[in-house]
XYZ file of N, CA and C in Angstrom:
708
model
N -6.301 -19.124 -6.311
C -5.252 -18.377 -5.597
C -3.865 -18.841 -6.016
N -3.736 -20.145 -6.279
C -2.440 -20.684 -6.675
C -1.993 -20.117 -8.013
N -2.961 -19.875 -8.906
C -2.624 -19.297 -10.213
C -2.084 -17.889 -10.058
N -2.735 -17.104 -9.207
C -2.277 -15.730 -8.960
C -0.884 -15.745 -8.341
N -0.663 -16.662 -7.404
C 0.645 -16.761 -6.767
C 1.721 -17.130 -7.780
N 1.406 -18.064 -8.668
C 2.374 -18.475 -9.688
C 2.700 -17.325 -10.635
N 1.669 -16.628 -11.085
C 1.885 -15.502 -12.001
C 2.688 -14.404 -11.320
N 2.388 -14.168 -10.042
C 3.108 -13.148 -9.288
C 4.584 -13.503 -9.143
N 4.848 -14.748 -8.774
C 6.233 -15.197 -8.616
C 6.985 -15.139 -9.937
N 6.340 -15.576 -11.016
C 6.984 -15.545 -12.328
C 7.281 -14.116 -12.754
N 6.321 -13.216 -12.500
C 6.538 -11.813 -12.854
C 7.622 -11.181 -12.017
N 7.673 -11.543 -10.733
C 8.683 -10.973 -9.849
C 10.081 -11.397 -10.248
N 10.264 -12.674 -10.513
C 11.587 -13.173 -10.869
C 11.934 -12.883 -12.326
N 10.966 -12.386 -13.074
C 11.248 -12.051 -14.463
C 11.620 -10.596 -14.655
N 11.584 -9.826 -13.564
C 11.907 -8.404 -13.638
C 13.307 -8.144 -13.121
N 13.834 -6.979 -13.477
C 15.151 -6.597 -12.971
C 15.111 -6.379 -11.474
N 13.907 -6.166 -10.940
C 13.748 -5.940 -9.513
C 14.376 -7.056 -8.693
N 14.306 -8.293 -9.224
C 14.831 -9.422 -8.457
C 16.342 -9.318 -8.284
N 17.027 -8.663 -9.243
C 18.473 -8.502 -9.133
C 18.844 -7.593 -7.969
N 17.891 -6.770 -7.544
C 18.145 -5.867 -6.422
C 18.158 -6.619 -5.093
N 17.695 -7.871 -5.115
C 17.636 -8.641 -3.884
C 18.976 -9.269 -3.513
N 19.871 -9.391 -4.472
C 21.103 -10.137 -4.251
C 22.228 -9.384 -3.542
N 22.496 -8.117 -3.840
C 23.673 -7.459 -3.255
C 23.693 -7.434 -1.732
N 22.584 -7.088 -1.090
C 22.579 -6.970 0.368
C 22.850 -8.299 1.074
N 22.186 -9.405 0.710
C 22.518 -10.684 1.354
C 23.973 -11.095 1.129
N 24.489 -10.866 -0.082
C 25.878 -11.214 -0.372
C 26.836 -10.362 0.453
N 26.504 -9.085 0.616
C 27.320 -8.196 1.440
C 27.319 -8.666 2.891
N 26.151 -9.052 3.376
C 26.020 -9.518 4.759
C 26.892 -10.744 5.008
N 26.783 -11.730 4.130
C 27.583 -12.946 4.283
C 29.065 -12.639 4.099
N 29.373 -11.806 3.116
C 30.767 -11.471 2.831
C 31.461 -10.836 4.017
N 30.790 -9.892 4.677
C 31.393 -9.240 5.843
C 31.644 -10.241 6.968
N 30.683 -11.129 7.192
C 30.845 -12.124 8.257
C 31.984 -13.086 7.942
N 32.083 -13.519 6.699
C 33.146 -14.442 6.298
C 34.514 -13.795 6.434
N 34.624 -12.531 6.034
C 35.902 -11.817 6.140
C 36.325 -11.684 7.603
N 35.371 -11.277 8.455
C 35.685 -11.130 9.883
C 36.106 -12.462 10.494
N 35.424 -13.528 10.106
C 35.749 -14.856 10.621
C 37.110 -15.316 10.114
N 37.390 -15.026 8.846
C 38.654 -15.454 8.247
C 39.850 -14.769 8.899
N 39.649 -13.536 9.322
C 40.744 -12.785 9.950
C 40.708 -12.883 11.475
N 39.935 -13.839 11.980
C 39.857 -14.103 13.425
C 39.477 -12.877 14.250
N 38.613 -12.055 13.678
C 38.105 -10.912 14.442
C 37.059 -11.435 15.413
N 37.130 -11.020 16.646
C 36.208 -11.501 17.660
C 34.767 -11.105 17.321
N 33.828 -12.053 17.441
C 32.421 -11.738 17.200
C 31.895 -10.627 18.108
N 32.551 -10.420 19.235
C 32.145 -9.335 20.126
C 32.319 -7.976 19.455
N 33.235 -7.924 18.495
C 33.515 -6.666 17.807
C 32.643 -6.465 16.570
N 32.353 -7.558 15.846
C 31.599 -7.393 14.600
C 30.189 -7.980 14.629
N 29.880 -8.788 15.640
C 28.587 -9.464 15.664
C 27.394 -8.537 15.627
N 27.325 -7.628 16.580
C 26.169 -6.739 16.646
C 26.066 -5.792 15.446
N 27.164 -5.143 15.018
C 27.048 -4.269 13.842
C 26.593 -5.001 12.588
N 27.072 -6.228 12.389
C 26.708 -6.971 11.187
C 25.317 -7.590 11.307
N 25.061 -8.276 12.420
C 23.779 -8.959 12.592
C 22.625 -7.974 12.724
N 22.768 -7.029 13.630
C 21.676 -6.083 13.898
C 21.748 -4.875 12.969
N 22.916 -4.217 12.976
C 23.052 -2.984 12.202
C 22.841 -3.150 10.713
N 23.270 -4.288 10.166
C 23.099 -4.523 8.734
C 21.994 -5.543 8.460
N 22.055 -6.691 9.125
C 21.114 -7.764 8.825
C 19.674 -7.453 9.161
N 19.413 -7.075 10.416
C 18.035 -6.859 10.867
C 17.526 -5.449 10.601
N 18.424 -4.474 10.559
C 17.998 -3.090 10.365
C 17.963 -2.676 8.895
N 18.671 -3.414 8.032
C 18.739 -3.028 6.623
C 18.296 -4.163 5.690
N 18.977 -5.290 5.749
C 18.720 -6.365 4.785
C 17.274 -6.846 4.830
N 16.791 -7.233 6.002
C 15.430 -7.759 6.122
C 14.366 -6.750 5.697
N 14.348 -5.534 6.240
C 13.282 -4.601 5.842
C 13.387 -4.113 4.404
N 14.599 -3.897 3.907
C 14.740 -3.389 2.537
C 14.328 -4.447 1.517
N 14.711 -5.695 1.752
C 14.286 -6.769 0.858
C 12.766 -6.906 0.889
N 12.191 -6.849 2.085
C 10.734 -6.925 2.211
C 10.061 -5.756 1.506
N 10.691 -4.599 1.548
C 10.149 -3.421 0.877
C 10.178 -3.595 -0.641
N 11.297 -4.047 -1.157
C 11.427 -4.248 -2.605
C 10.399 -5.249 -3.117
N 10.278 -6.361 -2.403
C 9.354 -7.416 -2.837
C 7.905 -7.046 -2.537
N 7.658 -6.552 -1.322
C 6.291 -6.264 -0.902
C 5.609 -5.209 -1.748
N 6.354 -4.180 -2.147
C 5.760 -3.142 -2.992
C 5.737 -3.555 -4.457
N 6.506 -4.596 -4.797
C 6.598 -5.004 -6.199
C 5.541 -5.994 -6.636
N 5.012 -6.803 -5.702
C 4.081 -7.854 -6.110
C 2.743 -7.309 -6.582
N 2.397 -6.097 -6.167
C 1.122 -5.509 -6.581
C 1.248 -4.061 -7.018
N 2.222 -3.354 -6.458
C 2.366 -1.934 -6.757
C 2.568 -1.627 -8.226
N 3.390 -2.421 -8.909
C 3.645 -2.180 -10.325
C 2.386 -2.397 -11.155
N 1.537 -3.339 -10.745
C 0.300 -3.597 -11.474
C -0.683 -2.442 -11.308
N -0.668 -1.832 -10.125
C -1.522 -0.672 -9.893
C -1.039 0.511 -10.726
N 0.284 0.741 -10.719
C 0.854 1.863 -11.466
C 0.659 1.711 -12.973
N 0.844 0.482 -13.468
C 0.768 0.248 -14.910
C -0.656 0.007 -15.405
N -1.594 -0.124 -14.485
C -2.977 -0.339 -14.877
C -3.340 -1.777 -15.170
N -2.377 -2.698 -15.048
C -2.669 -4.104 -15.339
C -3.491 -4.761 -14.238
N -3.688 -4.039 -13.127
C -4.544 -4.552 -12.065
C -5.955 -4.764 -12.568
N -6.320 -4.018 -13.629
C -7.659 -4.143 -14.207
C -7.921 -5.567 -14.662
N -6.912 -6.205 -15.266
C -7.084 -7.565 -15.781
C -7.354 -8.546 -14.643
N -6.727 -8.318 -13.500
C -6.955 -9.191 -12.356
C -8.347 -8.980 -11.791
N -8.764 -7.710 -11.727
C -10.061 -7.391 -11.143
C -11.222 -7.907 -11.983
N -10.990 -8.106 -13.284
C -12.072 -8.604 -14.143
C -12.235 -10.115 -14.044
N -11.288 -10.776 -13.398
C -11.373 -12.230 -13.248
C -12.316 -12.579 -12.092
N -12.941 -13.731 -12.163
C -13.851 -14.160 -11.081
C -13.085 -14.644 -9.850
N -12.299 -13.733 -9.278
C -11.489 -14.062 -8.108
C -11.881 -13.163 -6.947
N -11.978 -13.739 -5.776
C -12.253 -12.939 -4.584
C -11.067 -12.042 -4.299
N -11.331 -10.819 -3.891
C -10.247 -9.884 -3.562
C -9.349 -10.481 -2.470
N -9.965 -11.229 -1.568
C -9.201 -11.865 -0.499
C -8.167 -12.830 -1.068
N -8.553 -13.616 -2.062
C -7.629 -14.587 -2.646
C -6.470 -13.897 -3.352
N -6.762 -12.774 -3.993
C -5.706 -12.029 -4.691
C -4.665 -11.521 -3.695
N -5.138 -10.890 -2.619
C -4.225 -10.337 -1.618
C -3.448 -11.438 -0.919
N -4.122 -12.517 -0.549
C -3.437 -13.604 0.146
C -2.366 -14.237 -0.733
N -2.651 -14.384 -2.024
C -1.662 -14.947 -2.943
C -0.452 -14.024 -3.077
N -0.716 -12.731 -3.217
C 0.374 -11.759 -3.326
C 1.205 -11.734 -2.049
N 0.522 -11.766 -0.913
C 1.221 -11.735 0.377
C 2.049 -12.996 0.581
N 1.510 -14.135 0.171
C 2.233 -15.395 0.300
C 3.546 -15.348 -0.460
N 3.502 -14.835 -1.678
C 4.711 -14.740 -2.494
C 5.687 -13.732 -1.886
N 5.173 -12.564 -1.505
C 6.037 -11.516 -0.946
C 6.723 -11.979 0.333
N 5.947 -12.555 1.250
C 6.514 -13.003 2.523
C 7.475 -14.166 2.316
N 7.122 -15.079 1.413
C 7.979 -16.238 1.161
C 9.323 -15.848 0.573
N 9.284 -15.009 -0.450
C 10.530 -14.571 -1.096
C 11.377 -13.747 -0.131
N 10.744 -12.843 0.588
C 11.469 -11.993 1.540
C 12.097 -12.821 2.654
N 11.319 -13.784 3.171
C 11.812 -14.607 4.269
C 13.018 -15.438 3.845
N 12.927 -16.077 2.696
C 14.035 -16.921 2.233
C 15.264 -16.081 1.933
N 15.066 -14.970 1.236
C 16.195 -14.128 0.833
C 16.921 -13.525 2.027
N 16.182 -13.211 3.085
C 16.813 -12.620 4.266
C 17.251 -13.664 5.282
N 16.460 -14.732 5.434
C 16.741 -15.720 6.483
C 18.000 -16.539 6.207
N 18.236 -16.882 4.954
C 19.413 -17.700 4.622
C 20.718 -16.989 4.996
N 20.948 -15.748 4.556
C 22.188 -15.080 4.973
C 22.240 -14.809 6.478
N 21.090 -14.546 7.090
C 21.084 -14.322 8.540
C 21.463 -15.592 9.298
N 21.030 -16.736 8.797
C 21.421 -18.000 9.420
C 22.931 -18.199 9.333
N 23.488 -17.949 8.155
C 24.930 -18.107 7.961
C 25.699 -17.176 8.889
N 25.280 -15.925 8.936
C 25.961 -14.947 9.780
C 25.816 -15.304 11.255
N 24.611 -15.723 11.654
C 24.389 -16.095 13.047
C 25.231 -17.283 13.457
N 25.363 -18.272 12.564
C 26.186 -19.452 12.852
C 27.657 -19.078 12.966
N 28.113 -18.172 12.109
C 29.510 -17.740 12.153
C 29.794 -16.880 13.378
N 28.832 -16.070 13.764
C 29.036 -15.151 14.880
C 28.897 -15.818 16.230
N 28.054 -16.856 16.312
C 27.820 -17.461 17.619
C 27.628 -18.969 17.528
N 26.478 -19.396 17.024
C 26.179 -20.825 16.977
C 25.050 -21.092 15.989
N 24.845 -22.368 15.687
C 23.741 -22.757 14.805
C 22.407 -22.368 15.433
N 22.303 -22.525 16.739
C 21.063 -22.156 17.427
C 20.771 -20.668 17.245
N 21.810 -19.858 17.352
C 21.621 -18.417 17.147
C 21.192 -18.148 15.704
N 21.784 -18.868 14.775
C 21.391 -18.716 13.376
C 19.934 -19.080 13.161
N 19.484 -20.168 13.795
C 18.083 -20.583 13.675
C 17.152 -19.566 14.342
N 17.598 -18.969 15.430
C 16.799 -17.943 16.102
C 16.598 -16.741 15.181
N 17.642 -16.379 14.468
C 17.540 -15.275 13.506
C 16.603 -15.639 12.363
N 16.596 -16.909 11.973
C 15.691 -17.362 10.919
C 14.234 -17.203 11.365
N 13.937 -17.638 12.588
C 12.567 -17.512 13.109
C 12.154 -16.043 13.172
N 13.046 -15.205 13.694
C 12.756 -13.782 13.753
C 12.565 -13.179 12.378
N 13.411 -13.607 11.421
C 13.318 -13.076 10.061
C 12.010 -13.469 9.389
N 11.559 -14.688 9.620
C 10.286 -15.135 9.036
C 9.125 -14.304 9.600
N 9.117 -14.124 10.920
C 8.071 -13.306 11.542
C 8.121 -11.874 11.015
N 9.330 -11.336 10.904
C 9.481 -9.976 10.400
C 9.088 -9.846 8.947
N 9.431 -10.841 8.133
C 9.100 -10.803 6.708
C 7.594 -10.782 6.490
N 6.868 -11.541 7.290
C 5.404 -11.565 7.162
C 4.811 -10.212 7.534
N 5.267 -9.648 8.661
C 4.750 -8.360 9.108
C 5.123 -7.237 8.141
N 6.390 -7.201 7.732
C 6.835 -6.180 6.783
C 6.078 -6.299 5.455
N 5.919 -7.517 4.961
C 5.267 -7.719 3.664
C 3.821 -7.245 3.691
N 3.118 -7.543 4.784
C 1.733 -7.082 4.906
C 1.668 -5.559 4.914
N 2.602 -4.930 5.618
C 2.635 -3.469 5.688
C 2.942 -2.858 4.327
N 3.986 -3.358 3.665
C 4.409 -2.749 2.403
C 3.441 -3.066 1.257
N 2.794 -4.224 1.311
C 1.762 -4.532 0.321
C 0.605 -3.553 0.470
N 0.239 -3.267 1.710
C -0.825 -2.290 1.951
C -0.431 -0.912 1.441
N 0.807 -0.510 1.691
C 1.261 0.807 1.226
C 1.176 0.935 -0.286
N 1.401 -0.170 -1.003
C 1.331 -0.116 -2.468
C -0.090 0.115 -2.957
N -1.073 -0.131 -2.089
C -2.469 0.122 -2.443
C -2.954 1.474 -1.951
N -2.229 2.052 -1.023
C -2.632 3.333 -0.440
C -1.962 4.528 -1.103
N -0.805 4.304 -1.705
C -0.034 5.426 -2.247
C 0.652 5.044 -3.558
N 0.899 6.057 -4.366
C 1.686 5.841 -5.588
C 3.177 5.928 -5.303
N 3.535 6.210 -4.078
C 4.936 6.283 -3.651
C 5.164 5.343 -2.477
N 4.839 4.069 -2.622
C 4.977 3.142 -1.486
C 6.420 2.936 -1.056
N 7.349 2.963 -2.004
C 8.754 2.763 -1.653
C 9.250 3.915 -0.787
N 8.849 5.124 -1.131
C 9.247 6.293 -0.347
C 8.690 6.214 1.071
N 7.421 5.835 1.186
C 6.813 5.701 2.502
C 7.462 4.567 3.293
N 7.767 3.478 2.601
C 8.418 2.353 3.256
C 9.800 2.720 3.770
N 10.548 3.455 2.971
C 11.877 3.904 3.408
C 11.777 4.852 4.596
N 10.741 5.673 4.598
C 10.541 6.583 5.731
C 10.295 5.780 7.006
N 9.514 4.709 6.883
C 9.251 3.866 8.053
C 10.537 3.189 8.531
N 11.318 2.652 7.584
C 12.542 1.929 7.942
C 13.608 2.871 8.500
N 13.853 3.964 7.796
C 14.965 4.838 8.158
C 14.627 5.813 9.280
N 13.430 6.398 9.215
C 13.070 7.430 10.191
C 12.425 6.815 11.428
N 11.343 6.034 11.211
C 10.630 5.492 12.375
C 11.464 4.452 13.123
N 11.946 3.449 12.400
C 12.720 2.395 13.061
C 14.167 2.801 13.295
N 14.798 3.392 12.296
C 16.217 3.691 12.390
C 16.559 4.859 13.283
N 15.724 5.887 13.271
C 16.028 7.100 14.046
C 15.192 7.176 15.318
N 13.886 7.288 15.161
C 13.020 7.428 16.329
C 13.050 6.183 17.216
N 13.127 5.005 16.584
C 13.125 3.770 17.354
C 14.319 3.619 18.271
N 15.402 4.326 17.983
C 16.602 4.224 18.800
C 16.675 5.285 19.892
N 15.913 6.363 19.720
C 16.016 7.458 20.676
C 14.706 7.780 21.385
N 13.584 7.365 20.825
C 12.278 7.641 21.443
C 11.645 6.308 21.800
N 11.637 5.985 23.063
C 11.198 4.656 23.499
C 9.766 4.337 23.112
N 8.897 5.327 23.086
C 7.493 5.086 22.781
C 7.238 4.589 21.376
N 8.176 4.829 20.460
C 7.967 4.416 19.068
C 8.318 2.943 18.849
N 9.024 2.336 19.791
C 9.505 0.971 19.593
C 8.382 -0.049 19.563
N 7.262 0.282 20.177
C 6.148 -0.655 20.194
C 5.548 -0.830 18.798
N 5.860 0.084 17.903
C 5.382 -0.015 16.514
C 6.547 -0.254 15.554
N 7.609 -0.858 16.065
C 8.788 -1.150 15.246
C 8.913 -2.650 15.014
N 8.749 -3.082 13.771
C 8.862 -4.499 13.432
C 10.276 -4.998 13.721
N 11.261 -4.156 13.495
C 12.648 -4.540 13.782
C 12.805 -4.961 15.235
N 12.177 -4.234 16.151
C 12.262 -4.569 17.568
C 11.587 -5.902 17.872
N 10.505 -6.213 17.165
C 9.851 -7.505 17.368
C 10.798 -8.640 16.977
N 11.463 -8.462 15.843
C 12.388 -9.489 15.349
C 13.527 -9.714 16.332
N 14.097 -8.624 16.821
C 15.207 -8.722 17.773
C 14.768 -9.434 19.046
N 13.608 -9.064 19.563
C 13.115 -9.670 20.801
C 12.836 -11.161 20.628
N 12.207 -11.534 19.531
C 11.882 -12.941 19.284
C 13.158 -13.776 19.159
N 14.111 -13.279 18.375
C 15.368 -14.015 18.188
C 16.143 -14.118 19.499
N 16.164 -13.049 20.261
C 16.910 -13.047 21.521
C 16.275 -13.983 22.544
N 14.965 -14.128 22.495
C 14.283 -15.036 23.413
C 14.654 -16.491 23.105
N 14.783 -16.821 21.828
C 15.107 -18.189 21.423
C 16.559 -18.531 21.733
N 17.456 -17.587 21.428
C 18.889 -17.818 21.669
C 19.506 -16.551 22.254
N 19.438 -16.387 23.565
C 19.966 -15.172 24.206
C 21.471 -15.011 23.983
N 21.852 -13.858 23.513
C 23.267 -13.517 23.354
C 23.439 -12.041 23.703
N 24.675 -11.622 23.796
C 24.917 -10.225 24.067
C 24.775 -9.348 22.840
N 24.553 -9.979 21.673
C 24.464 -9.205 20.424
C 23.105 -8.538 20.248
N 22.070 -9.157 20.798
C 20.718 -8.649 20.614
C 20.216 -8.030 21.905
N 19.539 -6.925 21.759
C 19.014 -6.230 22.931
C 17.622 -5.715 22.599
N 16.638 -6.591 22.775
C 15.267 -6.211 22.468
C 14.739 -5.162 23.422
N 14.025 -4.187 22.883
C 13.500 -3.089 23.684
C 12.021 -3.254 24.003
N 11.408 -4.338 23.522
C 10.019 -4.605 23.848
C 9.925 -6.010 24.441
N 8.868 -6.289 25.157
C 8.699 -7.599 25.776
C 8.301 -8.634 24.732
N 8.462 -9.894 25.073
C 8.101 -10.973 24.151
C 6.612 -10.950 23.807
N 5.710 -10.819 24.803
C 4.281 -10.753 24.452
C 3.956 -9.617 23.483
N 4.564 -8.447 23.717
C 4.334 -7.310 22.819
C 4.844 -7.629 21.414
N 6.018 -8.230 21.332
C 6.605 -8.571 20.036
C 5.714 -9.539 19.256
N 5.227 -10.561 19.927
C 4.396 -11.570 19.262
C 3.042 -10.995 18.867
N 2.394 -10.325 19.814
C 1.063 -9.777 19.543
C 1.111 -8.712 18.450
N 2.083 -7.819 18.523
C 2.163 -6.750 17.535
C 2.550 -7.271 16.159
N 3.363 -8.330 16.111
C 3.685 -8.943 14.818
C 2.425 -9.484 14.165
N 1.578 -10.122 14.970
C 0.314 -10.655 14.458
C -0.611 -9.524 14.020
N -0.640 -8.456 14.799
C -1.495 -7.310 14.453
C -1.049 -6.687 13.138
N 0.258 -6.511 12.953
C 0.758 -5.960 11.694
C 0.377 -6.866 10.532
N 0.564 -8.166 10.709
C 0.294 -9.113 9.629
C -1.198 -9.186 9.298
N -2.028 -9.412 10.315
C -3.467 -9.538 10.086
C -4.102 -8.199 9.718
N -3.725 -7.153 10.456
C -4.292 -5.834 10.184
C -3.963 -5.345 8.790
N -2.689 -5.482 8.401
C -2.289 -5.053 7.063
C -2.989 -5.845 5.976
N -3.153 -7.154 6.214
C -3.806 -8.008 5.215
C -5.279 -7.662 5.068
N -5.976 -7.524 6.178
C -7.404 -7.200 6.127
C -7.640 -5.836 5.497
N -6.820 -4.870 5.872
C -6.952 -3.521 5.300
C -6.678 -3.561 3.796
N -5.686 -4.339 3.390
C -5.356 -4.441 1.971
C -6.505 -5.083 1.186
N -7.138 -6.093 1.769
C -8.278 -6.734 1.110
C -9.412 -5.731 0.920
N -9.704 -4.965 1.963
C -10.755 -3.952 1.872
C -10.389 -2.860 0.879
N -9.118 -2.496 0.867
C -8.664 -1.449 -0.053
C -8.779 -1.905 -1.502
N -8.346 -3.135 -1.771
C -8.458 -3.652 -3.133
C -9.922 -3.768 -3.535
N -10.788 -4.058 -2.577
C -12.216 -4.155 -2.869
C -12.820 -2.836 -3.295
N -12.155 -1.721 -2.946
C -12.659 -0.407 -3.330
C -12.229 0.011 -4.724
N -11.352 -0.817 -5.364
C -10.930 -0.498 -6.715
C -12.008 -0.903 -7.698
N -12.274 -0.039 -8.637
C -13.232 -0.353 -9.692
C -12.500 -1.016 -10.844
N -13.229 -1.504 -11.815
C -12.632 -2.149 -12.976
C -11.790 -1.153 -13.753
N -12.048 0.117 -13.584
C -11.283 1.147 -14.271
C -9.931 1.365 -13.619
N -9.697 0.654 -12.491
C -8.411 0.776 -11.814
C -8.353 1.909 -10.839
N -9.534 2.503 -10.524
C -9.589 3.614 -9.600
C -10.359 3.174 -8.370
N -10.180 3.917 -7.305
C -10.923 3.590 -6.095
C -12.315 4.199 -6.181
N -13.271 3.474 -5.630
C -14.643 3.964 -5.658
C -14.927 4.861 -4.458
């Protein structure tokens, strides 16, 4: 499994895709630094930057880019065949890919969120955002990795989930929030460091349980899905 993880990480950082990870975190930190430098009250910029940009855009989009990239490109290009011919359990392949996707997504999103949280409120708030971001990165990565095995358009489906389900329906239709990873992240972070910037719409138990369900369910489904691929790169 470690070999697959190493190859995945090397391939990910060797592609232009990795350059797509940098602009959003830099934008997030840049906006917070500018607001802080000009003594703008965090009451005015905290929620739009932390939630509107950090949790609603940076975290899910980075997870989407990485999560669909660790395996999706291999499926599209047919190089998945080489992996399937190796004496590796499908479970080990998926777990290695998920480990890399969640790790890269968590670090890339959590670091700028910590900086922004510390500037907007306190170090504790920054750490709360880190915990929420890690939980969200794992859940998002499992979901988007699964989508890369279910569809040839995983990025499109992922964007639909982020923009339509979480961004639109999640804000106006209360029933959809129980299936919104963004809401889990907000609730978890707000529980650790309550502030007026975060307003979770689901309870803590729901946030924790559903995060685990997304992570475990997506991983198990992905393992079963990869198991249905034949050496020819097609599903049986």
